[in-house]
mmCIF file of C-alpha atoms and ligand atoms in Angstrom:
data_model
loop_
_atom_site.group_PDB
_atom_site.id
_atom_site.type_symbol
_atom_site.label_atom_id
_atom_site.label_comp_id
_atom_site.label_asym_id
_atom_site.label_seq_id
_atom_site.Cartn_x
_atom_site.Cartn_y
_atom_site.Cartn_z
ATOM 1 C CA MET T 1118 21.638 91.347 107.903
ATOM 2 C CA ALA T 1119 20.988 93.821 110.715
ATOM 3 C CA ARG T 1120 18.403 96.536 110.141
ATOM 4 C CA ILE T 1121 20.115 99.926 109.900
ATOM 5 C CA TYR T 1122 18.248 103.030 111.061
ATOM 6 C CA ARG T 1123 19.134 106.442 109.639
ATOM 7 C CA ASP T 1124 17.963 110.001 110.385
ATOM 8 C CA ASP T 1125 14.738 109.545 108.397
ATOM 9 C CA ASP T 1126 13.739 106.573 110.590
ATOM 10 C CA ALA T 1127 14.063 108.557 113.826
ATOM 11 C CA ASP T 1128 11.643 111.216 115.042
ATOM 12 C CA ILE T 1129 13.457 113.436 117.514
ATOM 13 C CA SER T 1130 10.201 115.200 118.426
ATOM 14 C CA ARG T 1131 9.428 112.098 120.564
ATOM 15 C CA LEU T 1132 11.683 113.833 123.113
ATOM 16 C CA ASP T 1133 9.700 117.108 123.047
ATOM 17 C CA GLY T 1134 8.481 118.028 126.509
ATOM 18 C CA ARG T 1135 10.624 115.307 128.119
ATOM 19 C CA THR T 1136 13.749 115.876 130.207
ATOM 20 C CA VAL T 1137 16.729 113.617 129.597
ATOM 21 C CA ALA T 1138 19.090 112.968 132.527
ATOM 22 C CA ILE T 1139 22.697 112.056 131.835
ATOM 23 C CA LEU T 1140 23.664 109.836 134.797
ATOM 24 C CA GLY T 1141 27.475 109.943 134.941
ATOM 25 C CA TYR T 1142 29.366 112.724 133.166
ATOM 26 C CA GLY T 1143 32.454 110.900 131.885
ATOM 27 C CA ASN T 1144 33.688 109.786 128.467
ATOM 28 C CA GLN T 1145 30.247 109.019 127.069
ATOM 29 C CA GLY T 1146 28.130 111.173 129.381
ATOM 30 C CA ARG T 1147 29.743 114.463 128.444
ATOM 31 C CA SER T 1148 29.674 113.839 124.679
ATOM 32 C CA GLN T 1149 26.144 112.442 124.597
ATOM 33 C CA GLY T 1150 24.869 115.254 126.836
ATOM 34 C CA LEU T 1151 26.416 118.000 124.696
ATOM 35 C CA ASN T 1152 25.197 116.378 121.460
ATOM 36 C CA LEU T 1153 21.632 116.007 122.758
ATOM 37 C CA ARG T 1154 21.575 119.614 123.950
ATOM 38 C CA ASP T 1155 22.865 120.805 120.568
ATOM 39 C CA SER T 1156 20.044 118.763 118.993
ATOM 40 C CA GLY T 1157 17.501 120.787 120.988
ATOM 41 C CA VAL T 1158 16.800 118.257 123.751
ATOM 42 C CA ALA T 1159 16.331 119.339 127.404
ATOM 43 C CA VAL T 1160 19.247 117.759 129.280
ATOM 44 C CA ILE T 1161 20.203 117.684 132.959
ATOM 45 C CA VAL T 1162 23.115 115.870 134.598
ATOM 46 C CA GLY T 1163 23.235 113.545 137.593
ATOM 47 C CA SER T 1164 26.655 113.035 139.091
ATOM 48 C CA PRO T 1165 28.252 112.626 142.496
ATOM 49 C CA SER T 1166 29.777 115.960 143.570
ATOM 50 C CA ASP T 1167 33.245 115.470 142.167
ATOM 51 C CA SER T 1168 35.320 116.535 139.196
ATOM 52 C CA SER T 1169 32.718 115.210 136.736
ATOM 53 C CA ALA T 1170 30.020 117.366 138.338
ATOM 54 C CA GLU T 1171 32.310 120.400 138.082
ATOM 55 C CA SER T 1172 32.930 119.680 134.413
ATOM 56 C CA ALA T 1173 29.162 119.437 133.771
ATOM 57 C CA LEU T 1174 28.566 122.736 135.594
ATOM 58 C CA LYS T 1175 31.290 124.376 133.520
ATOM 59 C CA ASP T 1176 29.532 123.102 130.376
ATOM 60 C CA GLY T 1177 26.386 124.897 131.543
ATOM 61 C CA PHE T 1178 24.246 121.969 132.701
ATOM 62 C CA ALA T 1179 22.074 121.846 135.805
ATOM 63 C CA VAL T 1180 23.713 119.198 137.986
ATOM 64 C CA SER T 1181 22.352 117.261 140.949
ATOM 65 C CA ARG T 1182 22.941 113.957 142.697
ATOM 66 C CA ILE T 1183 22.050 110.948 140.555
ATOM 67 C CA GLY T 1184 18.867 110.113 142.497
ATOM 68 C CA GLU T 1185 17.603 113.684 142.208
ATOM 69 C CA ALA T 1186 18.323 113.779 138.452
ATOM 70 C CA VAL T 1187 16.338 110.550 138.019
ATOM 71 C CA ARG T 1188 13.391 112.131 139.879
ATOM 72 C CA GLN T 1189 13.554 115.281 137.717
ATOM 73 C CA SER T 1190 13.682 113.451 134.365
ATOM 74 C CA ASP T 1191 11.580 111.314 132.039
ATOM 75 C CA VAL T 1192 14.428 109.603 130.173
ATOM 76 C CA GLN T 1193 17.660 108.467 131.826
ATOM 77 C CA LEU T 1194 20.937 107.672 130.043
ATOM 78 C CA PHE T 1195 22.812 105.457 132.492
ATOM 79 C CA LEU T 1196 26.470 106.260 131.775
ATOM 80 C CA VAL T 1197 28.507 105.210 134.798
ATOM 81 C CA PRO T 1198 31.135 102.442 134.453
ATOM 82 C CA ASP T 1199 29.598 98.974 134.046
ATOM 83 C CA GLU T 1200 31.216 97.559 137.183
ATOM 84 C CA VAL T 1201 29.597 100.165 139.496
ATOM 85 C CA MET T 1202 26.174 100.113 137.817
ATOM 86 C CA GLY T 1203 24.645 97.533 140.194
ATOM 87 C CA GLU T 1204 25.483 99.623 143.223
ATOM 88 C CA VAL T 1205 24.392 102.946 141.676
ATOM 89 C CA TYR T 1206 21.193 101.398 140.309
ATOM 90 C CA GLY T 1207 20.291 99.838 143.654
ATOM 91 C CA GLU T 1208 20.929 102.973 145.704
ATOM 92 C CA GLU T 1209 20.023 105.877 143.444
ATOM 93 C CA VAL T 1210 18.404 104.960 140.143
ATOM 94 C CA GLY T 1211 15.960 102.105 140.847
ATOM 95 C CA PRO T 1212 14.251 103.697 143.891
ATOM 96 C CA ASN T 1213 13.592 106.944 141.978
ATOM 97 C CA LEU T 1214 12.206 105.600 138.690
ATOM 98 C CA GLU T 1215 8.583 106.442 137.960
ATOM 99 C CA PRO T 1216 6.211 104.325 135.842
ATOM 100 C CA GLY T 1217 6.792 105.343 132.210
ATOM 101 C CA SER T 1218 10.476 106.194 132.748
ATOM 102 C CA ALA T 1219 12.790 105.250 129.889
ATOM 103 C CA LEU T 1220 16.132 103.907 131.093
ATOM 104 C CA CYS T 1221 18.817 103.675 128.432
ATOM 105 C CA PHE T 1222 22.211 101.918 128.611
ATOM 106 C CA ALA T 1223 25.318 102.405 126.469
ATOM 107 C CA SER T 1224 26.506 98.871 127.134
ATOM 108 C CA GLY T 1225 24.671 95.552 127.142
ATOM 109 C CA TYR T 1226 26.706 94.084 130.001
ATOM 110 C CA ASN T 1227 24.559 94.445 133.143
ATOM 111 C CA VAL T 1228 21.271 93.621 131.445
ATOM 112 C CA ALA T 1229 22.626 90.755 129.326
ATOM 113 C CA TYR T 1230 24.054 89.034 132.403
ATOM 114 C CA GLY T 1231 20.960 89.633 134.538
ATOM 115 C CA LEU T 1232 22.777 91.795 137.080
ATOM 116 C CA LEU T 1233 19.917 94.313 137.404
ATOM 117 C CA SER T 1234 16.183 93.870 137.751
ATOM 118 C CA PHE T 1235 13.634 96.454 136.685
ATOM 119 C CA PRO T 1236 10.039 97.311 137.531
ATOM 120 C CA GLU T 1237 7.725 96.179 134.713
ATOM 121 C CA THR T 1238 6.439 99.741 134.344
ATOM 122 C CA ILE T 1239 9.564 101.225 132.689
ATOM 123 C CA ASP T 1240 11.174 101.029 129.246
ATOM 124 C CA VAL T 1241 14.666 99.526 129.139
ATOM 125 C CA MET T 1242 16.720 100.333 126.053
ATOM 126 C CA LEU T 1243 20.219 100.114 124.626
ATOM 127 C CA LEU T 1244 22.004 102.826 122.644
ATOM 128 C CA ALA T 1245 25.611 101.664 122.466
ATOM 129 C CA PRO T 1246 27.962 103.838 120.407
ATOM 130 C CA ARG T 1247 30.694 101.963 118.532
ATOM 131 C CA MET T 1248 32.876 104.944 119.301
ATOM 132 C CA VAL T 1249 34.911 106.333 122.197
ATOM 133 C CA GLY T 1250 33.397 109.330 123.977
ATOM 134 C CA LYS T 1251 35.666 111.893 122.336
ATOM 135 C CA GLY T 1252 34.743 110.528 118.906
ATOM 136 C CA VAL T 1253 31.021 110.754 119.765
ATOM 137 C CA ARG T 1254 31.447 114.513 120.173
ATOM 138 C CA ASP T 1255 33.996 115.095 117.386
ATOM 139 C CA THR T 1256 32.046 113.196 114.707
ATOM 140 C CA PHE T 1257 28.822 114.936 115.795
ATOM 141 C CA LEU T 1258 30.501 118.321 115.282
ATOM 142 C CA SER T 1259 32.064 117.274 111.968
ATOM 143 C CA GLY T 1260 28.706 115.911 110.781
ATOM 144 C CA ILE T 1261 29.963 112.390 110.002
ATOM 145 C CA GLY T 1262 28.316 110.640 112.948
ATOM 146 C CA PHE T 1263 29.164 107.153 114.192
ATOM 147 C CA PRO T 1264 27.488 103.740 114.324
ATOM 148 C CA SER T 1265 25.634 102.413 117.373
ATOM 149 C CA LEU T 1266 23.854 99.230 118.377
ATOM 150 C CA LEU T 1267 20.219 99.586 119.474
ATOM 151 C CA ALA T 1268 17.950 97.268 121.412
ATOM 152 C CA VAL T 1269 14.823 97.270 123.526
ATOM 153 C CA GLU T 1270 14.683 94.851 126.454
ATOM 154 C CA GLN T 1271 11.429 96.042 127.983
ATOM 155 C CA ASP T 1272 8.718 98.125 126.297
ATOM 156 C CA ALA T 1273 6.312 99.197 129.018
ATOM 157 C CA THR T 1274 5.073 102.318 127.230
ATOM 158 C CA GLY T 1275 4.759 100.768 123.783
ATOM 159 C CA ASP T 1276 7.068 103.482 122.464
ATOM 160 C CA ALA T 1277 10.507 102.338 123.617
ATOM 161 C CA TRP T 1278 11.750 101.999 120.025
ATOM 162 C CA GLY T 1279 10.538 105.513 119.207
ATOM 163 C CA THR T 1280 12.419 106.860 122.230
ATOM 164 C CA VAL T 1281 15.692 105.042 121.601
ATOM 165 C CA LEU T 1282 15.656 106.044 117.922
ATOM 166 C CA ALA T 1283 15.058 109.675 118.927
ATOM 167 C CA LEU T 1284 18.013 109.477 121.329
ATOM 168 C CA ALA T 1285 20.188 107.877 118.634
ATOM 169 C CA ARG T 1286 19.327 110.749 116.342
ATOM 170 C CA GLY T 1287 19.946 113.315 119.075
ATOM 171 C CA ILE T 1288 23.455 112.064 119.804
ATOM 172 C CA GLY T 1289 24.251 111.979 116.068
ATOM 173 C CA SER T 1290 24.367 108.232 115.453
ATOM 174 C CA THR T 1291 21.606 107.813 112.868
ATOM 175 C CA ARG T 1292 23.559 110.133 110.563
ATOM 176 C CA MET T 1293 25.876 107.232 109.839
ATOM 177 C CA GLY T 1294 23.544 104.404 110.876
ATOM 178 C CA ALA T 1295 22.334 102.647 114.038
ATOM 179 C CA LEU T 1296 21.961 98.866 113.884
ATOM 180 C CA LYS T 1297 19.204 96.792 115.490
ATOM 181 C CA SER T 1298 20.859 94.431 117.951
ATOM 182 C CA SER T 1299 20.304 92.935 121.429
ATOM 183 C CA PHE T 1300 21.852 93.472 124.865
ATOM 184 C CA MET T 1301 23.556 90.047 124.715
ATOM 185 C CA GLU T 1302 24.888 90.557 121.182
ATOM 186 C CA GLU T 1303 26.345 93.937 122.182
ATOM 187 C CA ALA T 1304 27.908 92.523 125.350
ATOM 188 C CA VAL T 1305 29.489 89.564 123.544
ATOM 189 C CA VAL T 1306 30.875 91.520 120.610
ATOM 190 C CA ASP T 1307 32.187 94.310 122.841
ATOM 191 C CA LEU T 1308 33.906 91.943 125.296
ATOM 192 C CA PHE T 1309 35.196 89.762 122.445
ATOM 193 C CA SER T 1310 36.822 92.742 120.818
ATOM 194 C CA GLU T 1311 38.498 93.710 124.121
ATOM 195 C CA GLN T 1312 39.668 90.173 124.887
ATOM 196 C CA ARG T 1313 40.910 88.961 121.505
ATOM 197 C CA GLY T 1314 44.473 89.070 122.767
ATOM 198 C CA ASP T 1315 46.050 91.807 120.624
ATOM 199 C CA LEU T 1316 48.165 93.243 123.420
ATOM 200 C CA LEU T 1317 49.645 89.903 124.376
ATOM 201 C CA LEU T 1318 50.395 89.208 120.703
ATOM 202 C CA LEU T 1319 52.016 92.636 120.405
ATOM 203 C CA ARG T 1320 54.248 91.932 123.395
ATOM 204 C CA LEU T 1321 55.212 88.541 121.942
ATOM 205 C CA MET T 1322 56.131 90.245 118.650
ATOM 206 C CA PHE T 1323 58.296 92.747 120.545
ATOM 207 C CA GLU T 1324 60.024 89.927 122.434
ATOM 208 C CA ALA T 1325 60.635 87.918 119.240
ATOM 209 C CA LEU T 1326 62.070 90.927 117.417
ATOM 210 C CA THR T 1327 64.351 92.120 120.220
ATOM 211 C CA GLU T 1328 65.541 88.587 121.011
ATOM 212 C CA ALA T 1329 66.537 88.430 117.316
ATOM 213 C CA GLY T 1330 68.694 91.537 117.783
ATOM 214 C CA ILE T 1331 66.320 94.260 116.569
ATOM 215 C CA ASP T 1332 66.704 97.528 118.498
ATOM 216 C CA PRO T 1333 63.723 97.989 120.908
ATOM 217 C CA ASP T 1334 63.053 101.540 119.637
ATOM 218 C CA VAL T 1335 62.970 100.336 116.045
ATOM 219 C CA ALA T 1336 60.614 97.498 117.041
ATOM 220 C CA ILE T 1337 58.205 99.823 118.885
ATOM 221 C CA LEU T 1338 58.066 102.329 116.052
ATOM 222 C CA GLU T 1339 57.354 99.534 113.578
ATOM 223 C CA LEU T 1340 54.730 97.784 115.720
ATOM 224 C CA TYR T 1341 52.692 100.860 116.717
ATOM 225 C CA GLY T 1342 54.742 103.908 117.712
ATOM 226 C CA SER T 1343 55.102 105.517 114.278
ATOM 227 C CA GLY T 1344 51.349 105.883 113.772
ATOM 228 C CA GLU T 1345 51.473 103.966 110.472
ATOM 229 C CA TRP T 1346 48.860 101.529 111.798
ATOM 230 C CA VAL T 1347 46.559 104.438 112.638
ATOM 231 C CA GLU T 1348 46.649 105.350 108.943
ATOM 232 C CA ILE T 1349 46.159 101.720 107.886
ATOM 233 C CA TYR T 1350 43.087 101.298 110.104
ATOM 234 C CA ALA T 1351 41.692 104.646 108.963
ATOM 235 C CA ALA T 1352 42.072 103.435 105.372
ATOM 236 C CA ALA T 1353 40.438 100.104 106.329
ATOM 237 C CA ARG T 1354 37.498 102.028 107.798
ATOM 238 C CA ASP T 1355 37.110 104.149 104.676
ATOM 239 C CA MET T 1356 38.077 101.746 101.866
ATOM 240 C CA GLY T 1357 37.650 98.293 103.430
ATOM 241 C CA MET T 1358 40.279 96.073 105.097
ATOM 242 C CA TRP T 1359 41.435 94.174 102.011
ATOM 243 C CA PRO T 1360 40.863 96.946 99.434
ATOM 244 C CA GLN T 1361 43.204 99.220 101.432
ATOM 245 C CA LEU T 1362 46.028 96.768 100.658
ATOM 246 C CA GLN T 1363 46.286 98.479 97.271
ATOM 247 C CA LEU T 1364 47.979 101.339 99.187
ATOM 248 C CA HIS T 1365 50.795 98.914 100.104
ATOM 249 C CA SER T 1366 53.685 97.634 97.974
ATOM 250 C CA HIS T 1367 53.452 94.289 96.178
ATOM 251 C CA THR T 1368 56.034 92.892 98.598
ATOM 252 C CA SER T 1369 53.819 93.924 101.495
ATOM 253 C CA GLN T 1370 50.727 92.477 99.801
ATOM 254 C CA TYR T 1371 52.504 89.157 99.204
ATOM 255 C CA GLY T 1372 53.589 89.139 102.860
ATOM 256 C CA GLN T 1373 50.112 89.907 104.148
ATOM 257 C CA TYR T 1374 48.134 87.633 101.819
ATOM 258 C CA ILE T 1375 50.523 84.686 101.783
ATOM 259 C CA ALA T 1376 53.892 84.604 103.571
ATOM 260 C CA GLY T 1377 52.775 85.785 107.036
ATOM 261 C CA GLN T 1378 49.838 83.375 107.140
ATOM 262 C CA ARG T 1379 52.189 80.367 107.276
ATOM 263 C CA TYR T 1380 52.989 81.111 110.908
ATOM 264 C CA ILE T 1381 49.453 81.252 112.249
ATOM 265 C CA ASP T 1382 47.794 78.010 113.253
ATOM 266 C CA ALA T 1383 44.349 78.964 112.010
ATOM 267 C CA GLU T 1384 42.552 75.964 113.472
ATOM 268 C CA ARG T 1385 43.938 76.425 116.992
ATOM 269 C CA SER T 1386 43.329 80.157 116.841
ATOM 270 C CA LYS T 1387 39.717 79.614 115.812
ATOM 271 C CA THR T 1388 39.223 77.039 118.578
ATOM 272 C CA SER T 1389 40.581 79.499 121.150
ATOM 273 C CA LEU T 1390 38.345 82.284 119.893
ATOM 274 C CA LYS T 1391 35.302 79.992 120.063
ATOM 275 C CA ARG T 1392 36.167 79.177 123.681
ATOM 276 C CA LEU T 1393 36.345 82.880 124.385
ATOM 277 C CA ILE T 1394 32.870 83.347 122.885
ATOM 278 C CA ASP T 1395 31.568 80.419 124.986
ATOM 279 C CA ASP T 1396 32.883 82.096 128.136
ATOM 280 C CA LEU T 1397 31.168 85.338 127.176
ATOM 281 C CA GLN T 1398 27.838 83.793 126.153
ATOM 282 C CA SER T 1399 27.626 81.546 129.216
ATOM 283 C CA GLY T 1400 28.273 84.446 131.599
ATOM 284 C CA SER T 1401 31.406 82.751 132.925
ATOM 285 C CA PHE T 1402 33.606 85.784 132.172
ATOM 286 C CA ALA T 1403 31.028 88.146 133.739
ATOM 287 C CA ARG T 1404 30.964 86.108 136.955
ATOM 288 C CA ALA T 1405 34.766 86.050 137.145
ATOM 289 C CA TRP T 1406 34.975 89.810 136.546
ATOM 290 C CA GLN T 1407 32.317 90.566 139.183
ATOM 291 C CA ASP T 1408 34.319 88.502 141.714
ATOM 292 C CA GLU T 1409 37.565 90.244 140.716
ATOM 293 C CA TYR T 1410 35.957 93.688 141.048
ATOM 294 C CA ARG T 1411 34.440 92.874 144.442
ATOM 295 C CA ALA T 1412 37.834 91.660 145.676
ATOM 296 C CA GLY T 1413 39.430 95.019 144.778
ATOM 297 C CA MET T 1414 40.859 93.966 141.381
ATOM 298 C CA PRO T 1415 43.998 92.160 142.667
ATOM 299 C CA THR T 1416 44.652 90.227 139.426
ATOM 300 C CA LEU T 1417 44.262 93.338 137.306
ATOM 301 C CA GLN T 1418 46.575 95.224 139.640
ATOM 302 C CA ALA T 1419 49.179 92.436 139.440
ATOM 303 C CA ALA T 1420 49.001 92.347 135.618
ATOM 304 C CA MET T 1421 49.464 96.126 135.473
ATOM 305 C CA THR T 1422 52.465 95.968 137.780
ATOM 306 C CA THR T 1423 54.065 93.164 135.726
ATOM 307 C CA THR T 1424 53.467 95.068 132.515
ATOM 308 C CA ARG T 1425 54.960 98.221 133.997
ATOM 309 C CA HIS T 1426 58.294 96.436 134.371
ATOM 310 C CA HIS T 1427 58.219 94.562 131.056
ATOM 311 C CA PRO T 1428 61.098 95.496 128.692
ATOM 312 C CA LEU T 1429 58.551 96.768 126.154
ATOM 313 C CA GLN T 1430 57.127 99.268 128.656
ATOM 314 C CA GLU T 1431 60.562 100.376 129.809
ATOM 315 C CA ALA T 1432 61.730 100.857 126.225
ATOM 316 C CA GLU T 1433 58.535 102.747 125.402
ATOM 317 C CA ASP T 1434 59.044 105.085 128.386
ATOM 318 C CA ARG T 1435 62.555 105.938 127.178
ATOM 319 C CA LEU T 1436 61.558 106.315 123.531
ATOM 320 C CA TYR T 1437 58.433 108.386 124.216
ATOM 321 C CA ALA T 1438 60.400 110.705 126.521
ATOM 322 C CA GLU T 1439 62.974 111.094 123.717
ATOM 323 C CA LEU T 1440 60.197 111.879 121.213
ATOM 324 C CA GLY T 1441 58.632 114.414 123.598
ATOM 325 C CA ARG T 1442 55.432 112.384 124.008
ATOM 326 C CA ARG T 1443 55.948 111.748 127.710
ATOM 327 C CA GLU T 1444 57.781 113.490 130.540
ATOM 328 C CA PRO T 1445 60.795 111.480 131.729
ATOM 329 C CA ASP T 1446 59.776 109.482 134.850
ATOM 330 C CA SER T 1447 56.159 110.596 134.425
ATOM 331 C CA ASP T 1448 53.442 108.586 136.119
ATOM 332 C CA SER T 1449 50.384 108.349 133.912
ATOM 333 C CA GLY T 1450 48.638 106.048 136.372
ATOM 334 C CA ARG T 1451 48.883 103.134 133.979
ATOM 335 C CA ASP T 1452 50.142 100.700 136.605
ATOM 336 C CA ARG T 1453 46.919 100.528 138.595
ATOM 337 C CA PRO T 1454 43.179 100.421 137.978
ATOM 338 C CA ARG T 1455 41.559 103.833 137.587
ATOM 339 C CA ALA T 1456 39.402 103.296 140.671
ATOM 340 C CA ALA T 1457 42.622 103.299 142.701
ATOM 341 C CA GLU T 1458 43.748 106.718 141.453
ATOM 342 C CA THR T 1459 44.043 109.672 143.765
ATOM 343 C CA GLU T 1460 42.605 113.085 143.015
ATOM 344 C CA THR T 1461 45.978 114.565 142.132
ATOM 345 C CA GLU T 1462 46.662 112.171 139.295
ATOM 346 C CA THR T 1463 46.290 112.970 135.619
ATOM 347 C CA GLU T 1464 43.157 112.192 133.633
ATOM 348 C CA THR T 1465 45.158 110.355 130.977
ATOM 349 C CA GLU T 1466 43.287 107.296 129.681
ATOM 350 C CA THR T 1467 44.939 104.096 130.838
ATOM 351 C CA GLU T 1468 45.457 101.131 128.593
ATOM 352 C CA THR T 1469 44.780 98.068 130.672
ATOM 353 C CA GLU T 1470 46.143 94.712 129.849
ATOM 354 C CA THR T 1471 45.055 91.439 131.323
ATOM 355 C CA GLU T 1472 46.361 87.985 130.616
ATOM 356 C CA THR T 1473 43.790 86.996 128.032
ATOM 357 C CA LEU T 1474 43.590 84.389 125.372
ATOM 358 C CA SER T 1475 45.768 85.027 122.386
ATOM 359 C CA PRO T 1476 44.778 83.606 119.007
ATOM 360 C CA GLY T 1477 46.666 80.354 118.728
ATOM 361 C CA ALA T 1478 47.370 80.084 122.451
ATOM 362 C CA GLU T 1479 46.225 77.122 124.536
ATOM 363 C CA ARG T 1480 44.480 77.719 127.830
HETATM 364 P P1 LIG X 1091 33.623 106.747 132.714
HETATM 365 O O1 LIG X 1091 34.663 105.858 133.290
HETATM 366 O O2 LIG X 1091 34.057 107.870 131.861
HETATM 367 O O3 LIG X 1091 32.736 107.246 133.947
HETATM 368 C C1 LIG X 1091 31.474 107.834 133.741
HETATM 369 C C2 LIG X 1091 31.039 108.607 134.948
HETATM 370 O O4 LIG X 1091 30.661 107.750 136.021
HETATM 371 C C3 LIG X 1091 32.060 109.585 135.482
HETATM 372 O O5 LIG X 1091 31.419 110.808 135.630
HETATM 373 C C4 LIG X 1091 32.422 109.010 136.831
HETATM 374 O O6 LIG X 1091 32.741 110.028 137.756
HETATM 375 C C5 LIG X 1091 31.113 108.341 137.246
HETATM 376 N N1 LIG X 1091 31.308 107.320 138.267
HETATM 377 C C6 LIG X 1091 32.349 106.485 138.433
HETATM 378 N N2 LIG X 1091 32.152 105.679 139.495
HETATM 379 C C7 LIG X 1091 30.958 106.038 140.024
HETATM 380 C C8 LIG X 1091 30.207 105.609 141.143
HETATM 381 N N3 LIG X 1091 30.629 104.624 141.922
HETATM 382 N N4 LIG X 1091 29.021 106.238 141.384
HETATM 383 C C9 LIG X 1091 28.578 107.221 140.590
HETATM 384 N N5 LIG X 1091 29.258 107.686 139.510
HETATM 385 C C10 LIG X 1091 30.418 107.093 139.237
HETATM 386 O O7 LIG X 1091 32.565 105.819 131.901
HETATM 387 P P2 LIG X 1091 32.348 105.729 130.320
HETATM 388 O O8 LIG X 1091 31.746 106.978 129.822
HETATM 389 O O9 LIG X 1091 33.572 105.201 129.677
HETATM 390 O O10 LIG X 1091 31.264 104.548 130.264
HETATM 391 C C11 LIG X 1091 29.896 104.789 130.526
HETATM 392 C C12 LIG X 1091 29.084 103.725 129.808
HETATM 393 O O11 LIG X 1091 29.309 103.842 128.402
HETATM 394 C C13 LIG X 1091 29.477 102.300 130.180
HETATM 395 O O12 LIG X 1091 28.312 101.510 130.174
HETATM 396 C C14 LIG X 1091 30.394 101.884 129.046
HETATM 397 O O13 LIG X 1091 30.443 100.489 128.842
HETATM 398 C C15 LIG X 1091 29.701 102.579 127.863
HETATM 399 N N6 LIG X 1091 30.538 102.814 126.699
HETATM 400 C C16 LIG X 1091 31.768 103.420 126.847
HETATM 401 C C17 LIG X 1091 32.544 103.663 125.721
HETATM 402 C C18 LIG X 1091 33.859 104.385 125.840
HETATM 403 O O14 LIG X 1091 34.510 104.559 124.820
HETATM 404 N N7 LIG X 1091 34.301 104.831 127.003
HETATM 405 C C19 LIG X 1091 32.099 103.265 124.373
HETATM 406 C C20 LIG X 1091 30.762 102.743 124.333
HETATM 407 C C21 LIG X 1091 30.022 102.502 125.465
HETATM 408 P P3 LIG X 1091 34.269 110.386 138.103
HETATM 409 O O15 LIG X 1091 35.081 110.212 136.864
HETATM 410 O O16 LIG X 1091 34.214 111.782 138.540
HETATM 411 O O17 LIG X 1091 34.647 109.420 139.165
#
């Protein structure tokens, strides 16, 4: 069982007299920066001069270019997207690190797959929230906190664990509990969760229902649009996945425990999921993704375009406009990777979907 660290295990005074730089003021950067500042830590922000820098200035932080923020700080939280980290590290972070610097990641990806190399004189740590950026801030303010995974890859100072625990406390994670992990474990579990195939399965369910004559709007509301599954997953979080079934009718319980399981080929699904884990552990997925990113994300772009014209998406557009959730003919930027957005587009989070392995599907 993983060791779980709570507030009493973390001494935030380890950050006294040290300046923490938030490198990248996006989903995680903004929330972690605000939480640390509210916890009494000295925080500055490093960001290219763009909308993120403006947002950090508006929040009252001193903002500079990333390289300058690295030079002015003792601890650096590296919070730019994983796919640009190599470039940003090579140009701005690496050249400005001093011996004794403590570089902290929120994702295991780049370190687990050996995509960055560090001087031996710095600490390299992982503080990976199991929570979206907005939740990092909201649960800090509500006092609940959120779980994180922690690891130390390199301990040059001999106090890397003390520093990462202090940071975990400062962002509000040790209130609920931060688990001892590793960069590779975090990378595998995070990528596995993203690639388990839910969206493809959802689309197949929509196709099966509508081909059987069910109205598309009725299908969408049942599958996700009503918000019922939000409540079910909230209950699973609070009560446990199977204990929350007591909130459902006996008919539903019989369906979930017994009837519905007849249609899943458990052995094939498990085999597919093991292959997925093999691809993640071997680095094969990471290599493919690096190549895709370097080529300008053509496969991702194609998948987004296909999805945009799928009957499920078209039905959702109509239904959500009807329900007042979306402007008719609105463009939320969901049909292209975020890197391809222009400045005038909305900041709405995009749900990306790639052709990934679905439980039970052959490759
Ligand atoms: P975002 O996509 O929100 O971007 C973070 C920041 O990086 C933004 O300020 C963005 O600026 C800036 N940025 C983008 N491209 C570049 C570039 N080429 N050079 C310099 N800065 C750049 O990232 P997240 O906050 O989502 O992710 C940060 C880290 O946190 C990642 O390692 C991620 O895996 C991890 N993480 C994310 C979670 C999440 O829920 N989002 C959950 C747990 C961990 P601008 O927007 O102005 O372009």
